[in-house]
CSV table of C-alpha atoms and ligand atoms in Angstrom, one decimal:
chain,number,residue,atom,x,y,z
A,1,UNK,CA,26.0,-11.8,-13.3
A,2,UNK,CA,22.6,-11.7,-11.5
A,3,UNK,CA,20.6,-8.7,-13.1
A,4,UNK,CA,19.0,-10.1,-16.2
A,5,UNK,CA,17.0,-7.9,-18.5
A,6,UNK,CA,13.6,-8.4,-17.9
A,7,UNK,CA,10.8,-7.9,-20.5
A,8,UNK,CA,11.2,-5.4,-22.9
A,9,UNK,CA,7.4,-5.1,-23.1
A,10,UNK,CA,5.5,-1.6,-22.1
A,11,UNK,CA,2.7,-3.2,-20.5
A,12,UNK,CA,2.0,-4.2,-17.3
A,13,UNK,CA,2.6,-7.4,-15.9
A,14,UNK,CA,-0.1,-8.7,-14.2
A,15,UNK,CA,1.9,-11.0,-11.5
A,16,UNK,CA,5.1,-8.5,-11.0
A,17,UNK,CA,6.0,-7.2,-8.1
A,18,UNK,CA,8.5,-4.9,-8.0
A,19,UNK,CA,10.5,-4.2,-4.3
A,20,UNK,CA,12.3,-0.5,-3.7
A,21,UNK,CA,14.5,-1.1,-1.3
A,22,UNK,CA,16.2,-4.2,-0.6
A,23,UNK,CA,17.2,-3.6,3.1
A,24,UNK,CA,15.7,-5.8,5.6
A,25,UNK,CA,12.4,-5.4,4.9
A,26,UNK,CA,12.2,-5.2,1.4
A,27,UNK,CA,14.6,-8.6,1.4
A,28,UNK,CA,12.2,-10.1,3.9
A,29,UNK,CA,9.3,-9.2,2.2
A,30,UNK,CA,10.6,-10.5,-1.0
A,31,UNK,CA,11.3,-13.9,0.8
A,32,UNK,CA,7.5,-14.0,1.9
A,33,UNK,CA,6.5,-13.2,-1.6
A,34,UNK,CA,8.2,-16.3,-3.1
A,35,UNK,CA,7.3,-18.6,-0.5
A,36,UNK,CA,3.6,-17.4,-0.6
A,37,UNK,CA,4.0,-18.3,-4.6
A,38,UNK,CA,2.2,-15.2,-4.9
A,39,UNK,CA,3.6,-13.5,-8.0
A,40,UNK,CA,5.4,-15.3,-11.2
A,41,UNK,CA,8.4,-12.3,-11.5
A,42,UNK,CA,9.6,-10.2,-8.6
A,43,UNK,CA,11.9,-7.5,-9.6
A,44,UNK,CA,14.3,-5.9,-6.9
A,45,UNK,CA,15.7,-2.5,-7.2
A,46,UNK,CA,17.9,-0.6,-4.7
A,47,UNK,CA,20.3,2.8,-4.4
A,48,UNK,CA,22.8,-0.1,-4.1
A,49,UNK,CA,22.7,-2.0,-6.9
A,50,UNK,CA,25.3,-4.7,-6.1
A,51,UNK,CA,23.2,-5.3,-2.2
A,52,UNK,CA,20.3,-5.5,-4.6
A,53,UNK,CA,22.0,-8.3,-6.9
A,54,UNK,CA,23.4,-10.3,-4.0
A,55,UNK,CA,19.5,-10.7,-2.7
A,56,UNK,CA,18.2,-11.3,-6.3
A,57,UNK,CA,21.1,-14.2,-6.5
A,58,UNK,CA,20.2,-15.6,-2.9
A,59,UNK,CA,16.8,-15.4,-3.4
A,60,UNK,CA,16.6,-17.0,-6.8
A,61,UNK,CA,18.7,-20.0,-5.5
A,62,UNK,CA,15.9,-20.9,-3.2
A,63,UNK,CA,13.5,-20.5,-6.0
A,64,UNK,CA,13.4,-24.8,-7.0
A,65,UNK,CA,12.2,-25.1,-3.3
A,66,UNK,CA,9.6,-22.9,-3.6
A,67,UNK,CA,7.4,-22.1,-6.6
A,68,UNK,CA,8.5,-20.8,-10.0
A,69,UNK,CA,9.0,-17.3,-10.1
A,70,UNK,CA,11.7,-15.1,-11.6
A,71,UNK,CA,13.6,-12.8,-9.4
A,72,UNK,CA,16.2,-10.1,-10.5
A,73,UNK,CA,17.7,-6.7,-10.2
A,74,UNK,CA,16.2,-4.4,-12.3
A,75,UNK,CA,15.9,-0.7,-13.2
A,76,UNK,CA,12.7,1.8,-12.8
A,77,UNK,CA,12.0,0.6,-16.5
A,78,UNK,CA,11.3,-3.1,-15.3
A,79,UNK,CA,9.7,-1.8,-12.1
A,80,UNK,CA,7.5,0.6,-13.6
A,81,UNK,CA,5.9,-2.4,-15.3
A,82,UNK,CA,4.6,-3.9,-12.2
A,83,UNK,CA,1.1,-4.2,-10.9
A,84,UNK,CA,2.3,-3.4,-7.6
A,85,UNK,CA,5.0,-1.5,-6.3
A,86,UNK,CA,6.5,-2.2,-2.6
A,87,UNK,CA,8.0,0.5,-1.1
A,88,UNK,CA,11.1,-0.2,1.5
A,89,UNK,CA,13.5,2.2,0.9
A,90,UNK,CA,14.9,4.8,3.7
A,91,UNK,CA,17.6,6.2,4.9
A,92,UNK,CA,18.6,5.7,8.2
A,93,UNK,CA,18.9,8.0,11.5
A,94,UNK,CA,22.7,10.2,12.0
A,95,UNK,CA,23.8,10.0,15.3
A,96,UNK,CA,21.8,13.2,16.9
A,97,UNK,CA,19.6,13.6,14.3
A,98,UNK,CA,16.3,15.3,15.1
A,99,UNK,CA,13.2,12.7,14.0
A,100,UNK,CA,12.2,15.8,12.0
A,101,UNK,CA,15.3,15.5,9.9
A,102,UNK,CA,15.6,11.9,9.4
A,103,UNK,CA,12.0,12.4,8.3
A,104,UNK,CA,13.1,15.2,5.9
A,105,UNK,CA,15.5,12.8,4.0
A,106,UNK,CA,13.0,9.8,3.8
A,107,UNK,CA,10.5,12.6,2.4
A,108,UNK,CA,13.7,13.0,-0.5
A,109,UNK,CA,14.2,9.4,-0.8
A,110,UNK,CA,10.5,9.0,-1.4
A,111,UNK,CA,9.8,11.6,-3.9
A,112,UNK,CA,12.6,10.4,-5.6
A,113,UNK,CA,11.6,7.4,-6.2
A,114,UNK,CA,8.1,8.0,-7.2
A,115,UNK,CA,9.3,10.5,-10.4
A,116,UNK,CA,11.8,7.8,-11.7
A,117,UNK,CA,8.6,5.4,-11.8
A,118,UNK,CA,6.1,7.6,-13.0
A,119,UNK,CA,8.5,8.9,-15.7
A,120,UNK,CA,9.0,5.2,-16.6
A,121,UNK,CA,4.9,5.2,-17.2
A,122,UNK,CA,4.1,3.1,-14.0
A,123,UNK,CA,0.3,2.7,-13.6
A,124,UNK,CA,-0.2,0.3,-10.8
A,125,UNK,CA,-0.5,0.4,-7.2
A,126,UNK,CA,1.9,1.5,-4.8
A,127,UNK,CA,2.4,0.1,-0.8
A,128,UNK,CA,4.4,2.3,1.0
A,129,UNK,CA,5.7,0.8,3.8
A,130,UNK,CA,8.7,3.2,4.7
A,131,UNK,CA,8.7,5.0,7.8
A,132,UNK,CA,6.4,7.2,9.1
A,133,UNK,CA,4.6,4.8,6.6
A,134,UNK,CA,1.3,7.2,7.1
A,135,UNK,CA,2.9,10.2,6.2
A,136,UNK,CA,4.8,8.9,3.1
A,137,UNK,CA,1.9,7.4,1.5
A,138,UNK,CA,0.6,10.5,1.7
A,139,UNK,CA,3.7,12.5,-0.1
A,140,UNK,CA,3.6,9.4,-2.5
A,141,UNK,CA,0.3,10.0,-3.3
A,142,UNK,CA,1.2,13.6,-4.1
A,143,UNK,CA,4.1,13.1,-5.6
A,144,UNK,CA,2.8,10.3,-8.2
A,145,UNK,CA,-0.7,12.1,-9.2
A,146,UNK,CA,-1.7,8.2,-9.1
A,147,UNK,CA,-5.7,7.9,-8.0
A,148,UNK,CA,-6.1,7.4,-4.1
A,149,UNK,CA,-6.8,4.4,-4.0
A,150,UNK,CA,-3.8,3.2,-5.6
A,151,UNK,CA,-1.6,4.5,-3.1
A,152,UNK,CA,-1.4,3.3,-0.1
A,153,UNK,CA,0.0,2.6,3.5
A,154,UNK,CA,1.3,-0.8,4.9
A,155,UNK,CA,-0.7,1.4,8.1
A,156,UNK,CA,-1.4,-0.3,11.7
A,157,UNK,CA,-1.8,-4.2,9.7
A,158,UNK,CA,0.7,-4.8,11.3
A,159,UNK,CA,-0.3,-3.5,14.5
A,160,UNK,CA,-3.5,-4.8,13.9
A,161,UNK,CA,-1.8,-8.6,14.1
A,162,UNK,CA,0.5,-7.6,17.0
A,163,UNK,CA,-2.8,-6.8,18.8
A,164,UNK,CA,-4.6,-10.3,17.7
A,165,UNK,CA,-1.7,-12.3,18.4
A,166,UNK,CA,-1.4,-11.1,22.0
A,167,UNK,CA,-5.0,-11.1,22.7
A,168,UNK,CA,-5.2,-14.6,21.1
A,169,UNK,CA,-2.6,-15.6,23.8
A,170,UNK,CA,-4.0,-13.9,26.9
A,171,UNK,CA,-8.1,-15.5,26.0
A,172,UNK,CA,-6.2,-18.5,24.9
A,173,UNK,CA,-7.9,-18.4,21.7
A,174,UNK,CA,-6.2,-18.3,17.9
A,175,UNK,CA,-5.6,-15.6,16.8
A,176,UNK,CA,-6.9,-15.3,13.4
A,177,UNK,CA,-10.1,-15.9,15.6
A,178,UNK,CA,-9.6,-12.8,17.3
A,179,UNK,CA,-11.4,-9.8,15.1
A,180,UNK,CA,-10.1,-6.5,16.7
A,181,UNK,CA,-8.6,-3.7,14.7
A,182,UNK,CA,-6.2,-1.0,15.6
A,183,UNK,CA,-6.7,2.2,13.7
A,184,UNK,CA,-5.4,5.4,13.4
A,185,UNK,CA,-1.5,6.3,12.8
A,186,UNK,CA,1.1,3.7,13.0
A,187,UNK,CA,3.1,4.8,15.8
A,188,UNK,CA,2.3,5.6,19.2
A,189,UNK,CA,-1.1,7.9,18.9
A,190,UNK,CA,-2.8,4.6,17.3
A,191,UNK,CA,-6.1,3.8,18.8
A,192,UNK,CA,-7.1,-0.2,19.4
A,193,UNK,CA,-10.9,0.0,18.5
A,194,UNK,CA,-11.6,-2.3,21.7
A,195,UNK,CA,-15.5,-1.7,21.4
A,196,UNK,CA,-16.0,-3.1,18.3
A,197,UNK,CA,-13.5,-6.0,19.0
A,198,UNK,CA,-15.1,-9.4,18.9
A,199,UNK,CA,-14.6,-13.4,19.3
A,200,UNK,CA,-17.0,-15.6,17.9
A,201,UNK,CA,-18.9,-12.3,17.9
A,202,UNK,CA,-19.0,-11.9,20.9
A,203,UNK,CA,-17.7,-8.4,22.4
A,204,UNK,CA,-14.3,-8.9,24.1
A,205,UNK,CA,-15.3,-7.6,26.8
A,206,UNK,CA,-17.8,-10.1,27.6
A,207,UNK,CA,-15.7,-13.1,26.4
A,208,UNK,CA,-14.2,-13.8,30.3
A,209,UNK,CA,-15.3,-13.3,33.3
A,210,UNK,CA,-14.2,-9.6,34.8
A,211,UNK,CA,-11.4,-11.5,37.1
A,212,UNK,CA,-9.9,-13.2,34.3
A,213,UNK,CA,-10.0,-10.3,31.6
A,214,UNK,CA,-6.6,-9.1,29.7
A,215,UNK,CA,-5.5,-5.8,31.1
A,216,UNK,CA,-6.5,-4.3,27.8
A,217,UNK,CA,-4.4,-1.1,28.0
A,218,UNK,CA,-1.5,-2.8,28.6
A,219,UNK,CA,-2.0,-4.7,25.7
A,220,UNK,CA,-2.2,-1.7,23.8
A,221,UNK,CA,1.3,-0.6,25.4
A,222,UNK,CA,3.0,-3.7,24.4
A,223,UNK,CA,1.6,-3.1,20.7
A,224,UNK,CA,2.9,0.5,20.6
A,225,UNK,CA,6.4,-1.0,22.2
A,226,UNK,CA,6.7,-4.0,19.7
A,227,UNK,CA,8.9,-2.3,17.1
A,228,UNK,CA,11.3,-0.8,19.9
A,229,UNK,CA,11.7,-3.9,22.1
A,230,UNK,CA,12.7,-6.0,18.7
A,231,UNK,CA,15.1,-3.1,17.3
A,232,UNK,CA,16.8,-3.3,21.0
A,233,UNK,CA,17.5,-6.8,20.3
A,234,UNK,CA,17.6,-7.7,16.9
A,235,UNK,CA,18.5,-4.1,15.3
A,236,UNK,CA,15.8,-4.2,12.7
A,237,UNK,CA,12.4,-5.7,12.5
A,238,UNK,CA,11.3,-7.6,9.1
A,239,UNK,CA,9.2,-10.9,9.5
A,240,UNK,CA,6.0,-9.4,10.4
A,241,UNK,CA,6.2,-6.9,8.2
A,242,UNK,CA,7.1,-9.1,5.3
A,243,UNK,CA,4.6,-11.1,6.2
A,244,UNK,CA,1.7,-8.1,6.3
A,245,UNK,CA,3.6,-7.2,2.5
A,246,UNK,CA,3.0,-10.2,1.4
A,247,UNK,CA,-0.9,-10.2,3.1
A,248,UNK,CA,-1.7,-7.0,1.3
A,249,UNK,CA,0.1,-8.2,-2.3
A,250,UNK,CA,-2.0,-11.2,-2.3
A,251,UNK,CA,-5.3,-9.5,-1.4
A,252,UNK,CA,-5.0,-7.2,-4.2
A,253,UNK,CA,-3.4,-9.5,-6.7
A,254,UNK,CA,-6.1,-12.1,-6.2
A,255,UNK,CA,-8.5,-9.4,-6.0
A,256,UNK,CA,-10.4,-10.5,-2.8
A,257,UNK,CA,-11.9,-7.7,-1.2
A,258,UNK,CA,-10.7,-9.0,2.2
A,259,UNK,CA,-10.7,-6.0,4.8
A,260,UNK,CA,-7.4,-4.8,6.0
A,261,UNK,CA,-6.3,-2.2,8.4
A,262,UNK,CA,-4.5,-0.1,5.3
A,263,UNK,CA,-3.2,3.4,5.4
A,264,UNK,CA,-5.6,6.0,2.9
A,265,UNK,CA,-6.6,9.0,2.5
A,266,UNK,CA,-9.6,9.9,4.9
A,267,UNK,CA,-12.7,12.0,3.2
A,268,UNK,CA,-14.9,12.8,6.2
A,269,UNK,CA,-14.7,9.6,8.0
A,270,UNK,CA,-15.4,10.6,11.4
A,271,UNK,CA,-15.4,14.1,10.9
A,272,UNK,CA,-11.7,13.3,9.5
A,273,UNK,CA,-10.5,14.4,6.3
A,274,UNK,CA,-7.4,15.2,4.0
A,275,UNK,CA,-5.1,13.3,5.9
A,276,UNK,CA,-3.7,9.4,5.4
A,277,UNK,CA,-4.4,7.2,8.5
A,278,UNK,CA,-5.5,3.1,9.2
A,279,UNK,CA,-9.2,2.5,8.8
A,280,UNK,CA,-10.6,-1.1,8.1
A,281,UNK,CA,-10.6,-1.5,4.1
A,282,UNK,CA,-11.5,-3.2,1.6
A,283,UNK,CA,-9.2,-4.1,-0.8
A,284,UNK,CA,-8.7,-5.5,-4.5
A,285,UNK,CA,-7.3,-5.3,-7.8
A,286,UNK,CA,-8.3,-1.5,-7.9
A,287,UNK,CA,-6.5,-0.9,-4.4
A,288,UNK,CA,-9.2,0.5,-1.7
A,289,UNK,CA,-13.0,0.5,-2.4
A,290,UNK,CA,-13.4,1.6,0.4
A,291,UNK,CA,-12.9,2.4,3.9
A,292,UNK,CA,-15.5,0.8,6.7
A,293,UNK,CA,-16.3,3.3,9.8
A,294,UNK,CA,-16.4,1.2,12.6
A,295,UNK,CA,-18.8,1.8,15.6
A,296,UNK,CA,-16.4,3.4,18.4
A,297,UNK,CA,-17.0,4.6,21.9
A,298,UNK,CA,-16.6,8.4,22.4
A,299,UNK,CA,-12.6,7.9,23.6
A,300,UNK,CA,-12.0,6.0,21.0
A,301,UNK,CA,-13.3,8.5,18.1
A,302,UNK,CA,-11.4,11.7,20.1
A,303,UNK,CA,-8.0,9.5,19.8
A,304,UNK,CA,-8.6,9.1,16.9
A,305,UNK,CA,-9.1,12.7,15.9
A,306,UNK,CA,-5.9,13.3,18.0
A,307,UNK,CA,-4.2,10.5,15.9
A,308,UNK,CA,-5.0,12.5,12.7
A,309,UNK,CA,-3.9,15.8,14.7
A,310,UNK,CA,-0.6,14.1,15.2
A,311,UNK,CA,-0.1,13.5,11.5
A,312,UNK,CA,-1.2,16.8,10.3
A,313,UNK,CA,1.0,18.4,12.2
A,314,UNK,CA,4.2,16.5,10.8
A,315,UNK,CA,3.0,16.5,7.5
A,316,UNK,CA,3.0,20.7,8.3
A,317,UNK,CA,6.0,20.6,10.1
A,318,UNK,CA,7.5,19.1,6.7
A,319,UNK,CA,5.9,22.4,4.8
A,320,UNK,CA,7.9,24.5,7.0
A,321,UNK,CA,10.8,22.5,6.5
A,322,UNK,CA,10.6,23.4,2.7
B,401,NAD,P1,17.4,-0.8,5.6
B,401,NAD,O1,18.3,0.3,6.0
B,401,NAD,O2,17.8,-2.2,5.9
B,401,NAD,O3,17.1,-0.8,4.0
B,401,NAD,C1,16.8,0.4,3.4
B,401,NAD,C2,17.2,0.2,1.9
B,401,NAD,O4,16.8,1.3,1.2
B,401,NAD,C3,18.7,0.1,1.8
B,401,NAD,O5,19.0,-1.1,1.1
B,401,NAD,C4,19.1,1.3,1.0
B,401,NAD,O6,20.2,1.1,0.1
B,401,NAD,C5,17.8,1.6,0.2
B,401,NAD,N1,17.7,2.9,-0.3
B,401,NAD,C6,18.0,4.1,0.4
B,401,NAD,N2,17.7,5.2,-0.4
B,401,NAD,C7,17.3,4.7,-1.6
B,401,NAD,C8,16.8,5.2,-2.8
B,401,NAD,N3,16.9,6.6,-3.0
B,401,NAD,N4,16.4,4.4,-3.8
B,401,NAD,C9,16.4,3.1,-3.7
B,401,NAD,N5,16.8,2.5,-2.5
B,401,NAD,C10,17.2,3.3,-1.5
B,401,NAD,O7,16.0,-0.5,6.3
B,401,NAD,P2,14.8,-1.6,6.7
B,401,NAD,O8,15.1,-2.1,8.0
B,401,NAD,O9,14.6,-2.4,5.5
B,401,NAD,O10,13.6,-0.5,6.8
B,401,NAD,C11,13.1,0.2,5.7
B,401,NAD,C12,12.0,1.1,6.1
B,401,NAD,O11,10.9,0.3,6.5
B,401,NAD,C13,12.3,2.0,7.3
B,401,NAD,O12,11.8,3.3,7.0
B,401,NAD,C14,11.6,1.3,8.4
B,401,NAD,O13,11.3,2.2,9.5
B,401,NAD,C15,10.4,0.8,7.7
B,401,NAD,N6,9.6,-0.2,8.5
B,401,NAD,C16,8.3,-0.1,8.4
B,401,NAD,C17,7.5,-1.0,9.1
B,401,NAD,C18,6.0,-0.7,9.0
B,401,NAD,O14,5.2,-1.4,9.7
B,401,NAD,N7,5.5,0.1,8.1
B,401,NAD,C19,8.1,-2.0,9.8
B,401,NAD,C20,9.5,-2.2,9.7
B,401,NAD,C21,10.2,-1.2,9.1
């Protein structure tokens, strides 16, 4: 039998981590977890408890490879205990349903979710990564009366590394040596802050000679077309995601203050408020400190005002849905 009983104990574990959802992404991202040795227990919960179990087993048996952690199939009451709370799950789309719709049930599975952990006593930090991850941070938020800060969106990270990965390849440069940031909603009104974007500070723009510069648009095209080109093949995506889980769990678990691209709550930043979207921020223990405006060009601050249009409008579409 896989699903042990965790700790009994009402406080909060420091170095849990506790996965909703153990589709491919949350699977994944519990994989990138216990290779990264980041946390010492990682607790899996799903609708489907036996899926749930079956990972927990598989996973575990990789465990004396890796670095000691325990990893099981729990309950709300073991997740609840966590510092930090990974939000996978979702329901997936009927054949000819509206986006609206599939949205309407992910809103469900969300809320959901968030009163069985809240009425468990959770107190830690939640990462929604669920799809539109933006929007759902946002009804998490809401739903869970946690602060902000503690709530918050996977958001255009991984966008953000999509962008330095290709841009990496086409200056033929690394790409962690790439500094560009996309911002905005993740999904195709996302805006890639290309003024601000520097190598070895210097502005890409400048980096090659005109003749030899990236076709930056069409970098930004390939960015926005990542997700659908690997679903065509591969049905699913989960490395990179995992992989940006696993980024944002250690940043705030080793509280490091490092500056990701996360999804939060805006309060004015460019004229933009009351309305979750990607900025640069930085992040720790406490979540978000604090979200960094970056300098943009003119087109690059009315996208991202259109981005924010984009996302009010669902989120009002979803009143109307009520
Ligand atoms: P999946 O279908 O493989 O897994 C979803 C899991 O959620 C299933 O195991 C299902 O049983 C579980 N689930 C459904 N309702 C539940 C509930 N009420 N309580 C607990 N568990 C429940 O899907 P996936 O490929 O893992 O994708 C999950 C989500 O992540 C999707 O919304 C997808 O769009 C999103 N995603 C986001 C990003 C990003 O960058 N933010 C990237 C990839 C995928």
């Amino acid at each position: 039998m896989a699903t042990v009983s965790a700790s009994d104990s009402t406080t909060r574990v420091r170095d849990r981590i506790a996965i909703i959802g153990t589709g491919h992404v949350g699977a994944t991202s519990a994989y990138a977890l216990m290779m990264r040795g980041l946390a010492r227990e990682i607790v899996l919960v799903d609708l489907n408890t036996q899926h749930a179990e079956g990972e927990a087993m598989d996973l575990q048996h990789g465990v004396p490879l890796a670095r000691p952690v325990r990893i099981w199939a729990g309950d709300y009451r073991d997740a609840a205990r966590a510092s930090i709370v990974v939000m996978t799950a979702g329901v997936n789309g009927r054949p000819g349903e509206s986006r609206l719709d599939l949205l309407g049930r992910n809103v469900v599975v969300v809320r959901n979710c968030m009163r069985q952990l809240m009425a468990e006593g959770f107190d830690g930090l939640v990462l929604m990564t669920t799809n539109p991850v933006d929007v759902l941070a946002q009804i998490a938020q809401a739903e869970s009366g946690l602060p902000m800060a503690r709530v918050i969106g996977s958001g255009t990270v991984l966008d953000t590394a999509r962008l330095r990965a290709m841009v990496g390849e086409a200056l033929g440069v690394e790409a962690r040596s790439v500094h560009a940031y996309i911002i905005g909603e993740h999904g195709d009104s996302e805006v890639a802050a290309w003024s601000s974007a520097r190598v070895a500070g210097v502005p890409l723009t400048d980096f090659c000679a005109p003749d030899a510069r990236p076709n930056f648009d069409e970098l930004l095209r390939r960015v926005r077309r990542a997700a659908p080109e690997i679903i065509e093949r591969k049905g699913y995506t989960s490395f990179a995601i995992a992989s940006c889980v696993a980024r944002i769990c250690e940043a705030v678990l080793r509280d490091e203050r490092t500056i990701l691209p996360v999804s939060t709550m805006t309060s004015g930043q460019y004229g933009i408020a009351g309305v979750y979207l990607s900025l640069p921020c930085v992040l720790g223990q406490r979540g978000i400190e604090r979200a960094i405006e970056l300098p943009l060009s003119e087109a690059e601050r009315d996208g991202l005002r259109a981005s924010a249009d984009v996302l009010r409008r669902t989120l009002k579409s979803l009143e109307s849905q009520k």
